[in-house]
Amino acid sequence: MHQLAAALQNLLMALVLGLVLEVGFTVYPGEAIAAPADSLTVHLGTAEGSLRFEPDQLQFVAGQRYKLVLDNPSPEKHYFTAKDFADGIWSQKVQAAGVEVKGAIHELELKPGAIAEWVFVPERPGLYELHCAIAGHAEAGMVGQIEIVPASS
């Protein structure tokens, strides 16, 4: 009886350890954060005041590290809002004006002339909506799509 209890306890510990390791790889991207980040710049609006993202179609590969540079050349503030996308990535940091923010990010506000860098590792493949949350901006065309594609084997 004692051997059976010990065997069950060992099995339970192995299952718990396996679950912790599995969750650990999806929550913390391990080797990806040590790799150099691929850089992509997105402009929020234009200097002439056009309401659009340039580019408005973004694609990232799951498991790779990226640095998304957000630049607002326009005369008014804009938002980079993509909550579902943000839920599908591991954010390493957002850096702007000498300040580094860590943790979950769902939306970034950029005032005129502002630049922010968002370093992250995409984890959840899918197609995600992007928009500016200021009233009337999305309706005027300030929308886009972000796709996370699975890593190729």
PDB file of C-alpha atoms in Angstrom:
ATOM      1  CA  MET A   1       0.000   0.000   0.000  1.00  0.00           C
ATOM      2  CA  HIS A   2       2.839   2.358   0.853  1.00  0.00           C
ATOM      3  CA  GLN A   3       4.448   1.701  -2.553  1.00  0.00           C
ATOM      4  CA  LEU A   4       1.172   2.486  -4.342  1.00  0.00           C
ATOM      5  CA  ALA A   5       0.818   5.787  -2.476  1.00  0.00           C
ATOM      6  CA  ALA A   6       4.423   6.697  -3.285  1.00  0.00           C
ATOM      7  CA  ALA A   7       3.910   5.819  -6.973  1.00  0.00           C
ATOM      8  CA  LEU A   8       0.744   7.936  -7.139  1.00  0.00           C
ATOM      9  CA  GLN A   9       2.521  10.825  -5.449  1.00  0.00           C
ATOM     10  CA  ASN A  10       5.398  10.606  -7.974  1.00  0.00           C
ATOM     11  CA  LEU A  11       2.924  10.489 -10.870  1.00  0.00           C
ATOM     12  CA  LEU A  12       1.075  13.531  -9.526  1.00  0.00           C
ATOM     13  CA  MET A  13       4.346  15.452  -9.128  1.00  0.00           C
ATOM     14  CA  ALA A  14       5.346  14.576 -12.714  1.00  0.00           C
ATOM     15  CA  LEU A  15       1.985  15.794 -14.017  1.00  0.00           C
ATOM     16  CA  VAL A  16       2.212  19.045 -12.060  1.00  0.00           C
ATOM     17  CA  LEU A  17       5.798  19.622 -13.219  1.00  0.00           C
ATOM     18  CA  GLY A  18       4.771  18.946 -16.828  1.00  0.00           C
ATOM     19  CA  LEU A  19       1.909  21.430 -16.539  1.00  0.00           C
ATOM     20  CA  VAL A  20       4.167  24.078 -15.009  1.00  0.00           C
ATOM     21  CA  LEU A  21       6.731  23.621 -17.784  1.00  0.00           C
ATOM     22  CA  GLU A  22       4.037  23.752 -20.470  1.00  0.00           C
ATOM     23  CA  VAL A  23       2.511  26.936 -19.042  1.00  0.00           C
ATOM     24  CA  GLY A  24       5.969  28.383 -18.502  1.00  0.00           C
ATOM     25  CA  PHE A  25       6.819  28.182 -22.191  1.00  0.00           C
ATOM     26  CA  THR A  26       3.662  29.993 -23.232  1.00  0.00           C
ATOM     27  CA  VAL A  27       3.932  32.693 -20.586  1.00  0.00           C
ATOM     28  CA  TYR A  28       7.676  33.290 -20.833  1.00  0.00           C
ATOM     29  CA  PRO A  29       9.139  32.949 -24.339  1.00  0.00           C
ATOM     30  CA  GLY A  30      12.574  31.749 -23.197  1.00  0.00           C
ATOM     31  CA  GLU A  31      15.158  31.865 -25.983  1.00  0.00           C
ATOM     32  CA  ALA A  32      13.177  34.380 -28.075  1.00  0.00           C
ATOM     33  CA  ILE A  33      13.953  37.251 -25.689  1.00  0.00           C
ATOM     34  CA  ALA A  34      17.689  36.651 -26.071  1.00  0.00           C
ATOM     35  CA  ALA A  35      17.498  36.895 -29.877  1.00  0.00           C
ATOM     36  CA  PRO A  36      17.875  40.232 -31.683  1.00  0.00           C
ATOM     37  CA  ALA A  37      14.514  41.869 -32.354  1.00  0.00           C
ATOM     38  CA  ASP A  38      13.261  42.369 -35.908  1.00  0.00           C
ATOM     39  CA  SER A  39      12.275  46.039 -36.224  1.00  0.00           C
ATOM     40  CA  LEU A  40       9.185  47.469 -37.923  1.00  0.00           C
ATOM     41  CA  THR A  41       8.020  51.108 -37.932  1.00  0.00           C
ATOM     42  CA  VAL A  42       4.341  52.101 -38.046  1.00  0.00           C
ATOM     43  CA  HIS A  43       3.328  55.737 -38.555  1.00  0.00           C
ATOM     44  CA  LEU A  44       0.154  56.867 -36.778  1.00  0.00           C
ATOM     45  CA  GLY A  45      -1.252  59.454 -39.162  1.00  0.00           C
ATOM     46  CA  THR A  46       0.770  61.726 -41.446  1.00  0.00           C
ATOM     47  CA  ALA A  47       2.334  65.175 -41.163  1.00  0.00           C
ATOM     48  CA  GLU A  48      -0.489  66.445 -43.407  1.00  0.00           C
ATOM     49  CA  GLY A  49      -3.102  65.161 -40.948  1.00  0.00           C
ATOM     50  CA  SER A  50      -4.283  62.028 -42.805  1.00  0.00           C
ATOM     51  CA  LEU A  51      -5.989  59.531 -40.517  1.00  0.00           C
ATOM     52  CA  ARG A  52      -4.360  56.189 -41.285  1.00  0.00           C
ATOM     53  CA  PHE A  53      -1.748  53.722 -40.117  1.00  0.00           C
ATOM     54  CA  GLU A  54       1.241  53.287 -42.438  1.00  0.00           C
ATOM     55  CA  PRO A  55       1.509  50.385 -43.009  1.00  0.00           C
ATOM     56  CA  ASP A  56      -1.983  49.253 -42.041  1.00  0.00           C
ATOM     57  CA  GLN A  57      -1.324  45.514 -42.519  1.00  0.00           C
ATOM     58  CA  LEU A  58       1.194  43.980 -40.111  1.00  0.00           C
ATOM     59  CA  GLN A  59       2.405  40.389 -39.923  1.00  0.00           C
ATOM     60  CA  PHE A  60       4.457  38.737 -37.198  1.00  0.00           C
ATOM     61  CA  VAL A  61       5.693  35.164 -36.732  1.00  0.00           C
ATOM     62  CA  ALA A  62       4.856  33.450 -33.445  1.00  0.00           C
ATOM     63  CA  GLY A  63       7.894  32.889 -31.257  1.00  0.00           C
ATOM     64  CA  GLN A  64      10.088  35.597 -32.830  1.00  0.00           C
ATOM     65  CA  ARG A  65      11.111  38.780 -31.021  1.00  0.00           C
ATOM     66  CA  TYR A  66      10.044  42.125 -32.506  1.00  0.00           C
ATOM     67  CA  LYS A  67      10.571  45.807 -31.860  1.00  0.00           C
ATOM     68  CA  LEU A  68       7.570  47.767 -33.117  1.00  0.00           C
ATOM     69  CA  VAL A  69       8.492  51.443 -33.469  1.00  0.00           C
ATOM     70  CA  LEU A  70       5.385  53.636 -33.324  1.00  0.00           C
ATOM     71  CA  ASP A  71       5.803  57.150 -34.683  1.00  0.00           C
ATOM     72  CA  ASN A  72       3.198  59.933 -34.683  1.00  0.00           C
ATOM     73  CA  PRO A  73       4.202  62.546 -37.290  1.00  0.00           C
ATOM     74  CA  SER A  74       0.720  64.109 -37.267  1.00  0.00           C
ATOM     75  CA  PRO A  75      -0.410  67.347 -35.592  1.00  0.00           C
ATOM     76  CA  GLU A  76      -2.810  65.488 -33.255  1.00  0.00           C
ATOM     77  CA  LYS A  77      -2.622  62.584 -30.818  1.00  0.00           C
ATOM     78  CA  HIS A  78      -3.504  59.043 -31.885  1.00  0.00           C
ATOM     79  CA  TYR A  79      -3.982  55.664 -30.254  1.00  0.00           C
ATOM     80  CA  PHE A  80      -2.548  52.299 -31.291  1.00  0.00           C
ATOM     81  CA  THR A  81      -5.366  50.105 -29.977  1.00  0.00           C
ATOM     82  CA  ALA A  82      -5.268  46.339 -30.534  1.00  0.00           C
ATOM     83  CA  LYS A  83      -6.405  44.656 -27.314  1.00  0.00           C
ATOM     84  CA  ASP A  84      -6.869  41.149 -28.714  1.00  0.00           C
ATOM     85  CA  PHE A  85      -3.443  41.316 -30.365  1.00  0.00           C
ATOM     86  CA  ALA A  86      -1.922  42.494 -27.084  1.00  0.00           C
ATOM     87  CA  ASP A  87      -3.532  39.529 -25.316  1.00  0.00           C
ATOM     88  CA  GLY A  88      -1.818  37.199 -27.822  1.00  0.00           C
ATOM     89  CA  ILE A  89       1.744  38.388 -27.218  1.00  0.00           C
ATOM     90  CA  TRP A  90       4.302  38.482 -24.429  1.00  0.00           C
ATOM     91  CA  SER A  91       5.340  42.118 -23.925  1.00  0.00           C
ATOM     92  CA  GLN A  92       8.931  42.567 -22.848  1.00  0.00           C
ATOM     93  CA  LYS A  93       8.743  46.365 -22.615  1.00  0.00           C
ATOM     94  CA  VAL A  94       7.473  49.622 -24.054  1.00  0.00           C
ATOM     95  CA  GLN A  95       9.946  52.481 -24.112  1.00  0.00           C
ATOM     96  CA  ALA A  96       9.092  56.141 -24.720  1.00  0.00           C
ATOM     97  CA  ALA A  97      10.704  59.439 -23.706  1.00  0.00           C
ATOM     98  CA  GLY A  98      13.275  57.706 -21.521  1.00  0.00           C
ATOM     99  CA  VAL A  99      10.644  55.719 -19.609  1.00  0.00           C
ATOM    100  CA  GLU A 100      10.437  51.930 -19.817  1.00  0.00           C
ATOM    101  CA  VAL A 101       7.100  50.259 -19.052  1.00  0.00           C
ATOM    102  CA  LYS A 102       6.836  46.518 -18.433  1.00  0.00           C
ATOM    103  CA  GLY A 103       3.802  44.286 -18.186  1.00  0.00           C
ATOM    104  CA  ALA A 104       0.545  43.961 -20.088  1.00  0.00           C
ATOM    105  CA  ILE A 105      -0.126  46.690 -22.649  1.00  0.00           C
ATOM    106  CA  HIS A 106      -3.427  47.019 -24.528  1.00  0.00           C
ATOM    107  CA  GLU A 107      -3.287  50.505 -25.989  1.00  0.00           C
ATOM    108  CA  LEU A 108      -0.676  53.195 -26.572  1.00  0.00           C
ATOM    109  CA  GLU A 109      -1.399  56.917 -26.843  1.00  0.00           C
ATOM    110  CA  LEU A 110       1.081  58.927 -28.888  1.00  0.00           C
ATOM    111  CA  LYS A 111       0.974  62.701 -28.749  1.00  0.00           C
ATOM    112  CA  PRO A 112       2.087  64.698 -31.830  1.00  0.00           C
ATOM    113  CA  GLY A 113       5.741  63.980 -32.627  1.00  0.00           C
ATOM    114  CA  ALA A 114       5.981  61.122 -30.107  1.00  0.00           C
ATOM    115  CA  ILE A 115       7.847  57.878 -30.727  1.00  0.00           C
ATOM    116  CA  ALA A 116       7.453  54.665 -28.716  1.00  0.00           C
ATOM    117  CA  GLU A 117       9.161  51.280 -29.012  1.00  0.00           C
ATOM    118  CA  TRP A 118       7.240  48.114 -28.114  1.00  0.00           C
ATOM    119  CA  VAL A 119       9.358  44.966 -27.765  1.00  0.00           C
ATOM    120  CA  PHE A 120       7.368  41.729 -27.711  1.00  0.00           C
ATOM    121  CA  VAL A 121       7.150  38.072 -28.730  1.00  0.00           C
ATOM    122  CA  PRO A 122       3.916  37.003 -30.500  1.00  0.00           C
ATOM    123  CA  GLU A 123       2.471  33.775 -29.084  1.00  0.00           C
ATOM    124  CA  ARG A 124      -1.101  33.261 -30.308  1.00  0.00           C
ATOM    125  CA  PRO A 125      -1.590  32.983 -34.105  1.00  0.00           C
ATOM    126  CA  GLY A 126      -4.627  34.812 -35.432  1.00  0.00           C
ATOM    127  CA  LEU A 127      -5.925  37.896 -37.204  1.00  0.00           C
ATOM    128  CA  TYR A 128      -6.407  40.970 -35.001  1.00  0.00           C
ATOM    129  CA  GLU A 129      -8.022  44.368 -35.499  1.00  0.00           C
ATOM    130  CA  LEU A 130      -6.110  47.620 -35.045  1.00  0.00           C
ATOM    131  CA  HIS A 131      -7.709  51.050 -34.699  1.00  0.00           C
ATOM    132  CA  CYS A 132      -7.306  54.536 -33.285  1.00  0.00           C
ATOM    133  CA  ALA A 133      -9.703  54.913 -30.346  1.00  0.00           C
ATOM    134  CA  ILE A 134     -10.261  58.665 -30.803  1.00  0.00           C
ATOM    135  CA  ALA A 135     -13.865  59.381 -31.831  1.00  0.00           C
ATOM    136  CA  GLY A 136     -14.200  59.537 -35.606  1.00  0.00           C
ATOM    137  CA  HIS A 137     -10.664  58.378 -36.416  1.00  0.00           C
ATOM    138  CA  ALA A 138     -11.489  54.709 -37.110  1.00  0.00           C
ATOM    139  CA  GLU A 139     -14.538  55.771 -39.133  1.00  0.00           C
ATOM    140  CA  ALA A 140     -12.252  58.044 -41.195  1.00  0.00           C
ATOM    141  CA  GLY A 141      -9.996  55.094 -42.038  1.00  0.00           C
ATOM    142  CA  MET A 142      -7.542  54.824 -39.161  1.00  0.00           C
ATOM    143  CA  VAL A 143      -7.836  51.050 -38.947  1.00  0.00           C
ATOM    144  CA  GLY A 144      -5.648  48.097 -39.772  1.00  0.00           C
ATOM    145  CA  GLN A 145      -5.056  44.393 -39.269  1.00  0.00           C
ATOM    146  CA  ILE A 146      -2.347  42.521 -37.444  1.00  0.00           C
ATOM    147  CA  GLU A 147      -1.690  38.875 -38.225  1.00  0.00           C
ATOM    148  CA  ILE A 148       0.334  36.472 -36.128  1.00  0.00           C
ATOM    149  CA  VAL A 149       1.294  33.439 -38.208  1.00  0.00           C
ATOM    150  CA  PRO A 150       2.524  30.137 -36.776  1.00  0.00           C
ATOM    151  CA  ALA A 151       6.267  29.558 -36.829  1.00  0.00           C
ATOM    152  CA  SER A 152       7.296  27.254 -39.658  1.00  0.00           C
ATOM    153  CA  SER A 153       8.606  23.899 -38.553  1.00  0.00           C
TER     154      SER A 153
END
